[in-house]
Amino acid sequence: MLPTARSHAPDHDLIIPLFDEVRTRTEQLAAPLTPEDAMLQSMEEASPPKWHLAHTTWFFEEFVLKPYLPSYQTPDDRFAFLFNSYYVQAGPRHARDKRGLISRPALREVMSYREHVTEAISALLCSNRSDRDDIAALVELGSHHEMQHQELLVTDLLHALSCNPLLVAYRPPDPVPPAAETEMGFTHHDGGLVETGHKGTGFAYDCEQPRHQGFLEPYRLADRPVINRDWIAFIDDGGYTTQTLWLNDGWAICRKQDWDTPLYWWRQDDEWWSYTLRGAQPVLLDAPVCHVSYYEADAFARWAGARLPSEVEWEAAFADTAIDGNFLESGALRPRPEGGAWGDIWEWTKSPFTSYPGFRPPEGAIGEYNGKFMINQMVLRGGSCATPVRQMRPSYRNFFYPQHRWQMMGLRLAQNA
Ligand SMILES: [Fe+2]
């Protein structure tokens, strides 16, 4: 029997609507795609939409239906090999960089696989079993897992479509009203002894726990993210060609990959443009800069006489700020001007993704979810225009490698007080 991921008592009245909402939204995100779109894999890190649709389904099958419902029959035993991502303890799996070659099962077969598993989980959630808390906790985990894949589906799709010279729009262009230019200011924080990490009784991943104390020196945090207007000043001032601004590893990759703008930008008729999920668009000068790596964010901060905040500084500053803003549900699918602390872009922090004091992953395959990735990646905070708002909490930690740019990644400056 699989050990459970249960660290709190799940609220059964909330799990069924959460599960329904999540499964439906993934399908809505995939609805505008052709079967050809659904096959695209533009790089190893990004997966085809069809694979996301199937893998999130396999997760429920592997971790809920197979261990808890012995009578469950999978439509195809081979799906476990095709759609396991990285769970070594769940068995062998297909090569990550070859997911775009899985032309069969066809998209319609993957959609019927989804329906099959959705129906089985829904029936299981309605049964009155003694282990219903364990089942509900795993369905809750699977729903949050699927929300993470909704964001990946959208950002992977952006990367894949950006490789098509036709620059097709996933959603129709939407006009964004011009915003007033705002100076960046800094807010003072006293620091001292602070508590961060997951608080309360709701869902959280193992890596957000346990809540713990830390000490902060006084610091200052910018009152808005870095915007495109700021970034253009960095470009114009030789930010991409001044080696002294860069970390050594960052400079090497900047040279090797010829970085001279954020990902998806180009210059046309004396204007900056970028490719977005709403097609080619002029860069919105007052929207947060997006699609920059940790290395670029770090170089920008040095150029600006500042630094990136630590994740504890970020969390301590914004834990009590209401989580609203431009998330996936807004439908904008790109950062907009005048947002707050939450939404629009994930903000790079200078903190490596490591375990909190007392961290204990669950036993079994579910324990592979976060723990084995705690090396060489940096934490991002705040959520983006591709993040479902329901997955956000003050303690939520996103993490990517410092050279990654295809997520909705930007930054906010900090300074020592
Ligand atoms: Fe996954």
CSV table of C-alpha atoms and ligand atoms in Angstrom, one decimal:
chain,number,residue,atom,x,y,z
A,1,MET,CA,0.0,0.0,0.0
A,2,LEU,CA,1.3,3.4,-0.9
A,3,PRO,CA,2.0,5.7,2.1
A,4,THR,CA,-0.2,8.7,2.0
A,5,ALA,CA,0.7,12.3,1.6
A,6,ARG,CA,-1.6,13.3,4.4
A,7,SER,CA,-0.3,16.0,6.7
A,8,HIS,CA,-3.7,17.5,7.5
A,9,ALA,CA,-7.3,16.4,7.6
A,10,PRO,CA,-8.8,17.2,4.2
A,11,ASP,CA,-12.2,18.9,4.0
A,12,HIS,CA,-14.3,16.4,2.0
A,13,ASP,CA,-16.8,19.1,1.0
A,14,LEU,CA,-14.1,21.0,-0.7
A,15,ILE,CA,-12.3,18.1,-2.5
A,16,ILE,CA,-15.0,17.1,-4.9
A,17,PRO,CA,-15.5,20.7,-6.3
A,18,LEU,CA,-11.8,21.2,-6.3
A,19,PHE,CA,-11.2,18.1,-8.3
A,20,ASP,CA,-14.1,18.9,-10.8
A,21,GLU,CA,-12.9,22.4,-11.3
A,22,VAL,CA,-9.3,21.4,-11.9
A,23,ARG,CA,-10.1,18.6,-14.4
A,24,THR,CA,-12.5,20.9,-16.3
A,25,ARG,CA,-10.0,23.8,-16.5
A,26,THR,CA,-7.2,21.7,-17.9
A,27,GLU,CA,-9.6,20.6,-20.7
A,28,GLN,CA,-10.6,24.2,-21.3
A,29,LEU,CA,-7.0,25.2,-21.6
A,30,ALA,CA,-6.5,22.5,-24.2
A,31,ALA,CA,-9.7,23.2,-26.1
A,32,PRO,CA,-8.3,25.7,-28.6
A,33,LEU,CA,-5.5,23.4,-29.7
A,34,THR,CA,-5.4,21.2,-32.8
A,35,PRO,CA,-4.1,17.7,-32.4
A,36,GLU,CA,-0.9,18.9,-34.1
A,37,ASP,CA,-0.5,21.7,-31.5
A,38,ALA,CA,-1.0,19.1,-28.7
A,39,MET,CA,2.0,17.1,-30.0
A,40,LEU,CA,4.6,19.9,-29.9
A,41,GLN,CA,7.7,19.6,-27.7
A,42,SER,CA,10.1,22.4,-28.4
A,43,MET,CA,12.8,21.4,-25.8
A,44,GLU,CA,13.5,18.8,-23.2
A,45,GLU,CA,12.2,20.9,-20.3
A,46,ALA,CA,8.9,21.5,-22.0
A,47,SER,CA,6.3,18.8,-22.6
A,48,PRO,CA,3.5,18.6,-25.2
A,49,PRO,CA,0.0,19.6,-24.1
A,50,LYS,CA,-1.2,16.0,-24.8
A,51,TRP,CA,1.5,14.7,-22.4
A,52,HIS,CA,0.3,17.1,-19.7
A,53,LEU,CA,-3.3,16.0,-20.2
A,54,ALA,CA,-2.3,12.3,-19.9
A,55,HIS,CA,0.4,12.6,-17.1
A,56,THR,CA,-1.9,14.5,-14.7
A,57,THR,CA,-4.4,11.7,-15.3
A,58,TRP,CA,-1.8,9.0,-14.8
A,59,PHE,CA,-1.0,10.6,-11.4
A,60,PHE,CA,-4.5,10.0,-10.1
A,61,GLU,CA,-4.5,6.5,-11.6
A,62,GLU,CA,-1.1,5.5,-10.1
A,63,PHE,CA,-1.4,7.1,-6.7
A,64,VAL,CA,-5.2,6.7,-6.0
A,65,LEU,CA,-7.0,4.2,-8.2
A,66,LYS,CA,-4.4,1.4,-8.4
A,67,PRO,CA,-3.6,1.3,-4.6
A,68,TYR,CA,-7.1,2.0,-3.3
A,69,LEU,CA,-9.5,0.5,-5.8
A,70,PRO,CA,-8.4,-3.1,-6.6
A,71,SER,CA,-11.2,-3.5,-9.2
A,72,TYR,CA,-10.0,-0.5,-11.2
A,73,GLN,CA,-9.1,-1.4,-14.8
A,74,THR,CA,-6.8,0.9,-16.8
A,75,PRO,CA,-7.7,1.4,-20.4
A,76,ASP,CA,-4.1,0.6,-21.4
A,77,ASP,CA,-1.3,-0.8,-19.2
A,78,ARG,CA,1.3,0.9,-21.4
A,79,PHE,CA,0.2,4.4,-20.4
A,80,ALA,CA,2.1,4.0,-17.1
A,81,PHE,CA,5.4,3.8,-19.0
A,82,LEU,CA,4.4,6.7,-21.3
A,83,PHE,CA,3.1,9.1,-18.7
A,84,ASN,CA,5.1,8.6,-15.6
A,85,SER,CA,7.3,11.7,-15.3
A,86,TYR,CA,10.1,11.1,-12.9
A,87,TYR,CA,8.8,8.8,-10.1
A,88,VAL,CA,11.5,6.1,-9.9
A,89,GLN,CA,9.5,4.2,-7.4
A,90,ALA,CA,6.5,4.1,-9.7
A,91,GLY,CA,8.4,2.1,-12.3
A,92,PRO,CA,10.2,2.7,-15.7
A,93,ARG,CA,9.3,5.6,-17.9
A,94,HIS,CA,9.7,7.0,-21.3
A,95,ALA,CA,12.5,9.5,-22.1
A,96,ARG,CA,11.6,13.0,-21.2
A,97,ASP,CA,13.1,14.5,-24.4
A,98,LYS,CA,11.0,12.2,-26.6
A,99,ARG,CA,7.5,13.1,-25.3
A,100,GLY,CA,6.8,14.9,-28.5
A,101,LEU,CA,7.1,11.7,-30.5
A,102,ILE,CA,4.2,9.9,-28.8
A,103,SER,CA,1.8,10.2,-31.7
A,104,ARG,CA,-0.3,7.3,-30.3
A,105,PRO,CA,-2.4,7.3,-28.3
A,106,ALA,CA,-4.2,9.9,-30.3
A,107,LEU,CA,-5.4,13.1,-28.6
A,108,ARG,CA,-9.0,11.8,-28.6
A,109,GLU,CA,-7.8,8.6,-26.8
A,110,VAL,CA,-6.0,10.7,-24.2
A,111,MET,CA,-9.2,12.6,-23.7
A,112,SER,CA,-11.2,9.4,-23.2
A,113,TYR,CA,-8.4,8.2,-20.7
A,114,ARG,CA,-9.1,11.5,-18.8
A,115,GLU,CA,-12.8,10.8,-18.8
A,116,HIS,CA,-12.3,7.3,-17.6
A,117,VAL,CA,-10.1,8.3,-14.7
A,118,THR,CA,-12.2,11.4,-13.8
A,119,GLU,CA,-15.3,9.1,-13.5
A,120,ALA,CA,-13.5,6.6,-11.4
A,121,ILE,CA,-12.1,9.2,-9.0
A,122,SER,CA,-15.4,10.9,-8.7
A,123,ALA,CA,-17.1,7.6,-7.7
A,124,LEU,CA,-14.4,6.8,-5.2
A,125,LEU,CA,-14.8,10.3,-3.6
A,126,CYS,CA,-18.5,9.6,-3.1
A,127,SER,CA,-18.0,6.3,-1.4
A,128,ASN,CA,-18.0,6.1,2.4
A,129,ARG,CA,-14.9,4.1,3.3
A,130,SER,CA,-12.8,4.0,6.4
A,131,ASP,CA,-9.8,5.3,4.4
A,132,ARG,CA,-11.7,8.1,2.8
A,133,ASP,CA,-9.4,10.7,4.5
A,134,ASP,CA,-6.3,9.2,2.9
A,135,ILE,CA,-8.1,9.1,-0.5
A,136,ALA,CA,-9.2,12.7,-0.2
A,137,ALA,CA,-5.7,13.8,0.7
A,138,LEU,CA,-4.3,12.2,-2.3
A,139,VAL,CA,-7.0,13.6,-4.6
A,140,GLU,CA,-6.2,17.0,-3.1
A,141,LEU,CA,-2.5,16.5,-3.9
A,142,GLY,CA,-3.3,15.3,-7.4
A,143,SER,CA,-5.5,18.4,-7.9
A,144,HIS,CA,-2.7,20.7,-6.8
A,145,HIS,CA,-0.3,18.7,-9.0
A,146,GLU,CA,-2.6,19.2,-12.0
A,147,MET,CA,-2.8,23.0,-11.3
A,148,GLN,CA,1.0,23.1,-11.5
A,149,HIS,CA,0.7,21.3,-14.9
A,150,GLN,CA,-1.9,23.8,-16.1
A,151,GLU,CA,0.8,26.5,-15.7
A,152,LEU,CA,3.4,24.3,-17.5
A,153,LEU,CA,0.9,23.5,-20.2
A,154,VAL,CA,0.5,27.2,-20.9
A,155,THR,CA,4.2,28.2,-20.7
A,156,ASP,CA,5.4,25.1,-22.6
A,157,LEU,CA,2.8,25.9,-25.3
A,158,LEU,CA,4.1,29.5,-25.5
A,159,HIS,CA,7.6,28.2,-26.1
A,160,ALA,CA,6.4,25.7,-28.7
A,161,LEU,CA,4.3,28.2,-30.6
A,162,SER,CA,7.1,30.8,-30.5
A,163,CYS,CA,9.1,28.4,-32.7
A,164,ASN,CA,6.5,28.8,-35.5
A,165,PRO,CA,7.4,31.7,-37.8
A,166,LEU,CA,3.6,32.4,-38.3
A,167,LEU,CA,3.5,33.6,-34.6
A,168,VAL,CA,0.0,32.4,-34.2
A,169,ALA,CA,-2.1,33.6,-31.2
A,170,TYR,CA,-3.3,30.9,-28.8
A,171,ARG,CA,-6.0,33.4,-27.7
A,172,PRO,CA,-7.1,36.5,-29.6
A,173,PRO,CA,-5.2,39.8,-28.9
A,174,ASP,CA,-6.6,41.8,-26.1
A,175,PRO,CA,-6.0,45.5,-25.8
A,176,VAL,CA,-4.2,46.6,-22.6
A,177,PRO,CA,-5.0,50.3,-21.7
A,178,PRO,CA,-1.9,52.4,-21.2
A,179,ALA,CA,-0.7,52.8,-17.6
A,180,ALA,CA,0.8,55.7,-15.8
A,181,GLU,CA,4.6,55.5,-15.4
A,182,THR,CA,5.5,54.8,-11.7
A,183,GLU,CA,8.8,55.5,-10.1
A,184,MET,CA,10.2,52.6,-8.1
A,185,GLY,CA,10.2,53.2,-4.4
A,186,PHE,CA,11.5,51.1,-1.5
A,187,THR,CA,9.7,50.0,1.7
A,188,HIS,CA,11.7,49.6,4.9
A,189,HIS,CA,11.4,46.3,6.8
A,190,ASP,CA,12.8,46.0,10.3
A,191,GLY,CA,13.7,42.3,10.0
A,192,GLY,CA,14.5,40.6,13.2
A,193,LEU,CA,13.2,37.2,14.2
A,194,VAL,CA,10.5,36.1,11.7
A,195,GLU,CA,8.5,32.9,11.1
A,196,THR,CA,8.0,31.5,7.6
A,197,GLY,CA,6.7,28.3,6.1
A,198,HIS,CA,3.2,26.9,5.9
A,199,LYS,CA,0.8,28.0,8.6
A,200,GLY,CA,-2.7,26.7,9.3
A,201,THR,CA,-4.6,23.6,8.4
A,202,GLY,CA,-4.9,23.9,4.6
A,203,PHE,CA,-3.0,22.1,1.9
A,204,ALA,CA,0.7,22.7,1.4
A,205,TYR,CA,3.6,20.7,-0.2
A,206,ASP,CA,6.1,19.1,2.0
A,207,CYS,CA,8.8,21.6,1.0
A,208,GLU,CA,6.8,24.5,2.5
A,209,GLN,CA,7.0,22.8,5.9
A,210,PRO,CA,7.7,22.9,8.8
A,211,ARG,CA,7.1,26.5,9.8
A,212,HIS,CA,10.3,27.8,11.4
A,213,GLN,CA,12.1,30.8,12.6
A,214,GLY,CA,14.8,32.8,10.9
A,215,PHE,CA,16.6,36.1,11.5
A,216,LEU,CA,16.7,38.9,9.1
A,217,GLU,CA,18.8,42.0,9.1
A,218,PRO,CA,16.8,45.2,8.3
A,219,TYR,CA,16.1,45.4,4.5
A,220,ARG,CA,14.3,47.4,1.9
A,221,LEU,CA,12.1,45.9,-0.7
A,222,ALA,CA,10.9,47.6,-3.9
A,223,ASP,CA,7.3,48.6,-4.0
A,224,ARG,CA,6.8,47.2,-7.5
A,225,PRO,CA,8.5,44.6,-9.8
A,226,VAL,CA,11.1,45.7,-12.4
A,227,ILE,CA,9.1,46.7,-15.5
A,228,ASN,CA,10.0,46.6,-19.2
A,229,ARG,CA,10.8,50.3,-19.2
A,230,ASP,CA,13.5,49.6,-16.6
A,231,TRP,CA,14.8,46.6,-18.5
A,232,ILE,CA,15.1,48.7,-21.7
A,233,ALA,CA,17.3,51.1,-19.8
A,234,PHE,CA,19.5,48.1,-18.7
A,235,ILE,CA,19.8,47.0,-22.4
A,236,ASP,CA,20.5,50.5,-23.6
A,237,ASP,CA,23.2,50.9,-20.9
A,238,GLY,CA,25.0,47.8,-22.1
A,239,GLY,CA,23.7,45.4,-19.5
A,240,TYR,CA,24.1,42.4,-21.7
A,241,THR,CA,27.6,43.3,-22.8
A,242,THR,CA,29.2,44.3,-19.5
A,243,GLN,CA,30.8,41.2,-18.0
A,244,THR,CA,31.4,42.8,-14.6
A,245,LEU,CA,27.7,42.8,-13.9
A,246,TRP,CA,27.4,39.1,-14.3
A,247,LEU,CA,27.9,36.0,-12.3
A,248,ASN,CA,30.6,33.9,-14.0
A,249,ASP,CA,28.2,31.0,-15.0
A,250,GLY,CA,25.6,33.6,-16.1
A,251,TRP,CA,28.1,35.4,-18.4
A,252,ALA,CA,29.1,32.1,-20.0
A,253,ILE,CA,25.5,31.2,-20.9
A,254,CYS,CA,24.7,34.7,-21.9
A,255,ARG,CA,27.6,34.6,-24.4
A,256,LYS,CA,26.9,31.0,-25.5
A,257,GLN,CA,23.2,31.6,-26.2
A,258,ASP,CA,23.6,35.2,-27.4
A,259,TRP,CA,21.2,36.7,-24.9
A,260,ASP,CA,20.7,40.4,-25.5
A,261,THR,CA,17.0,40.8,-24.5
A,262,PRO,CA,14.4,38.8,-22.5
A,263,LEU,CA,13.2,35.7,-24.2
A,264,TYR,CA,10.7,36.3,-27.0
A,265,TRP,CA,11.7,39.9,-27.6
A,266,TRP,CA,12.7,41.5,-30.9
A,267,ARG,CA,13.1,45.0,-32.4
A,268,GLN,CA,10.9,46.2,-35.2
A,269,ASP,CA,10.4,49.7,-36.6
A,270,ASP,CA,12.2,51.3,-33.6
A,271,GLU,CA,9.9,49.5,-31.2
A,272,TRP,CA,10.3,46.5,-28.9
A,273,TRP,CA,8.0,43.6,-29.6
A,274,SER,CA,7.4,40.3,-27.9
A,275,TYR,CA,5.7,37.0,-28.7
A,276,THR,CA,2.9,36.3,-26.3
A,277,LEU,CA,0.0,33.8,-26.0
A,278,ARG,CA,-2.0,36.6,-27.7
A,279,GLY,CA,0.4,36.7,-30.6
A,280,ALA,CA,3.0,39.3,-31.5
A,281,GLN,CA,2.5,42.4,-29.3
A,282,PRO,CA,4.4,45.6,-28.7
A,283,VAL,CA,6.2,45.4,-25.3
A,284,LEU,CA,4.1,47.0,-22.6
A,285,LEU,CA,6.5,49.5,-21.1
A,286,ASP,CA,4.9,49.6,-17.7
A,287,ALA,CA,4.2,45.8,-17.3
A,288,PRO,CA,6.6,43.7,-15.2
A,289,VAL,CA,9.5,42.3,-17.2
A,290,CYS,CA,9.0,38.6,-17.9
A,291,HIS,CA,11.0,35.7,-19.3
A,292,VAL,CA,14.4,36.6,-17.8
A,293,SER,CA,16.7,34.0,-16.2
A,294,TYR,CA,18.0,34.2,-12.6
A,295,TYR,CA,21.4,35.3,-14.1
A,296,GLU,CA,19.8,38.2,-16.0
A,297,ALA,CA,17.8,39.2,-12.9
A,298,ASP,CA,20.9,39.1,-10.8
A,299,ALA,CA,22.9,41.2,-13.3
A,300,PHE,CA,20.1,43.7,-13.5
A,301,ALA,CA,20.0,44.0,-9.7
A,302,ARG,CA,23.8,44.7,-9.6
A,303,TRP,CA,23.4,47.3,-12.4
A,304,ALA,CA,20.7,49.0,-10.4
A,305,GLY,CA,22.8,49.1,-7.2
A,306,ALA,CA,20.5,46.5,-5.5
A,307,ARG,CA,20.2,42.8,-5.1
A,308,LEU,CA,17.5,40.1,-5.2
A,309,PRO,CA,15.5,39.5,-2.0
A,310,SER,CA,15.8,36.2,-0.1
A,311,GLU,CA,12.7,34.1,-0.1
A,312,VAL,CA,12.3,34.7,3.6
A,313,GLU,CA,12.5,38.5,3.1
A,314,TRP,CA,9.8,38.1,0.4
A,315,GLU,CA,7.5,35.9,2.5
A,316,ALA,CA,7.9,38.0,5.6
A,317,ALA,CA,7.0,41.2,3.6
A,318,PHE,CA,4.0,39.8,1.7
A,319,ALA,CA,2.5,37.0,3.9
A,320,ASP,CA,-0.3,39.3,5.1
A,321,THR,CA,-1.0,40.9,1.7
A,322,ALA,CA,-4.2,39.5,0.1
A,323,ILE,CA,-3.5,37.1,-2.7
A,324,ASP,CA,-5.2,38.8,-5.6
A,325,GLY,CA,-3.9,39.9,-8.9
A,326,ASN,CA,-3.3,38.8,-12.5
A,327,PHE,CA,-3.5,35.0,-12.2
A,328,LEU,CA,-4.5,32.3,-14.8
A,329,GLU,CA,-8.2,33.0,-14.1
A,330,SER,CA,-8.0,36.5,-15.4
A,331,GLY,CA,-7.4,35.1,-18.9
A,332,ALA,CA,-4.8,37.8,-19.7
A,333,LEU,CA,-2.0,35.2,-20.1
A,334,ARG,CA,0.6,37.9,-19.9
A,335,PRO,CA,1.8,40.4,-17.3
A,336,ARG,CA,-0.1,43.7,-17.1
A,337,PRO,CA,0.9,47.0,-15.6
A,338,GLU,CA,0.0,48.1,-12.1
A,339,GLY,CA,-0.2,44.7,-10.4
A,340,GLY,CA,0.6,44.1,-6.7
A,341,ALA,CA,2.9,41.7,-4.9
A,342,TRP,CA,0.9,38.7,-6.2
A,343,GLY,CA,0.4,37.6,-9.8
A,344,ASP,CA,1.7,38.7,-13.2
A,345,ILE,CA,5.2,37.2,-12.8
A,346,TRP,CA,7.1,34.8,-10.5
A,347,GLU,CA,9.8,36.8,-8.8
A,348,TRP,CA,13.3,35.3,-8.6
A,349,THR,CA,14.8,35.3,-5.1
A,350,LYS,CA,18.5,34.8,-4.2
A,351,SER,CA,17.6,31.7,-2.2
A,352,PRO,CA,18.5,28.2,-3.3
A,353,PHE,CA,15.7,25.6,-3.2
A,354,THR,CA,16.7,23.6,-0.1
A,355,SER,CA,15.0,21.9,2.8
A,356,TYR,CA,13.6,23.8,5.7
A,357,PRO,CA,14.9,22.8,9.2
A,358,GLY,CA,13.0,19.6,10.1
A,359,PHE,CA,11.8,18.9,6.5
A,360,ARG,CA,10.5,15.3,6.2
A,361,PRO,CA,9.2,14.1,2.8
A,362,PRO,CA,6.5,11.4,2.8
A,363,GLU,CA,7.7,7.9,2.3
A,364,GLY,CA,7.4,6.1,-1.1
A,365,ALA,CA,7.1,7.6,-4.6
A,366,ILE,CA,5.2,10.7,-3.4
A,367,GLY,CA,8.4,11.6,-1.4
A,368,GLU,CA,10.1,12.2,-4.8
A,369,TYR,CA,7.7,15.1,-5.5
A,370,ASN,CA,10.0,17.9,-4.3
A,371,GLY,CA,12.8,16.6,-2.2
A,372,LYS,CA,15.0,15.2,-4.9
A,373,PHE,CA,15.1,18.5,-6.7
A,374,MET,CA,16.7,20.4,-3.8
A,375,ILE,CA,19.9,21.1,-5.6
A,376,ASN,CA,21.1,23.8,-8.0
A,377,GLN,CA,17.7,25.5,-8.4
A,378,MET,CA,16.5,28.9,-7.2
A,379,VAL,CA,13.2,29.8,-5.5
A,380,LEU,CA,10.7,32.1,-7.1
A,381,ARG,CA,7.8,33.7,-5.2
A,382,GLY,CA,4.5,35.4,-6.0
A,383,GLY,CA,2.7,33.5,-8.7
A,384,SER,CA,2.2,34.5,-12.3
A,385,CYS,CA,-0.5,35.2,-15.0
A,386,ALA,CA,-0.2,31.5,-15.8
A,387,THR,CA,-0.7,30.3,-12.2
A,388,PRO,CA,-4.1,29.1,-10.9
A,389,VAL,CA,-4.8,31.4,-7.9
A,390,ARG,CA,-6.1,28.4,-5.9
A,391,GLN,CA,-2.7,26.9,-5.7
A,392,MET,CA,-1.1,30.0,-4.1
A,393,ARG,CA,-0.3,30.5,-0.4
A,394,PRO,CA,2.1,32.8,1.3
A,395,SER,CA,4.5,29.9,1.8
A,396,TYR,CA,4.3,28.6,-1.8
A,397,ARG,CA,7.8,28.0,-3.3
A,398,ASN,CA,8.4,27.7,-7.0
A,399,PHE,CA,11.8,26.7,-8.2
A,400,PHE,CA,13.7,26.5,-11.5
A,401,TYR,CA,17.3,26.3,-12.7
A,402,PRO,CA,19.1,29.7,-12.9
A,403,GLN,CA,19.4,29.6,-16.7
A,404,HIS,CA,15.6,29.0,-17.3
A,405,ARG,CA,13.6,31.7,-19.0
A,406,TRP,CA,10.5,30.2,-20.5
A,407,GLN,CA,8.3,30.5,-17.4
A,408,MET,CA,6.7,33.8,-16.5
A,409,MET,CA,9.8,34.9,-14.6
A,410,GLY,CA,10.7,38.4,-13.5
A,411,LEU,CA,12.1,40.2,-10.4
A,412,ARG,CA,11.7,42.7,-7.6
A,413,LEU,CA,14.7,44.5,-6.2
A,414,ALA,CA,15.9,44.5,-2.6
A,415,GLN,CA,18.6,46.4,-0.7
A,416,ASN,CA,20.2,46.2,2.7
A,417,ALA,CA,18.8,48.9,4.9
B,1,FE,FE,3.9,16.1,-12.7
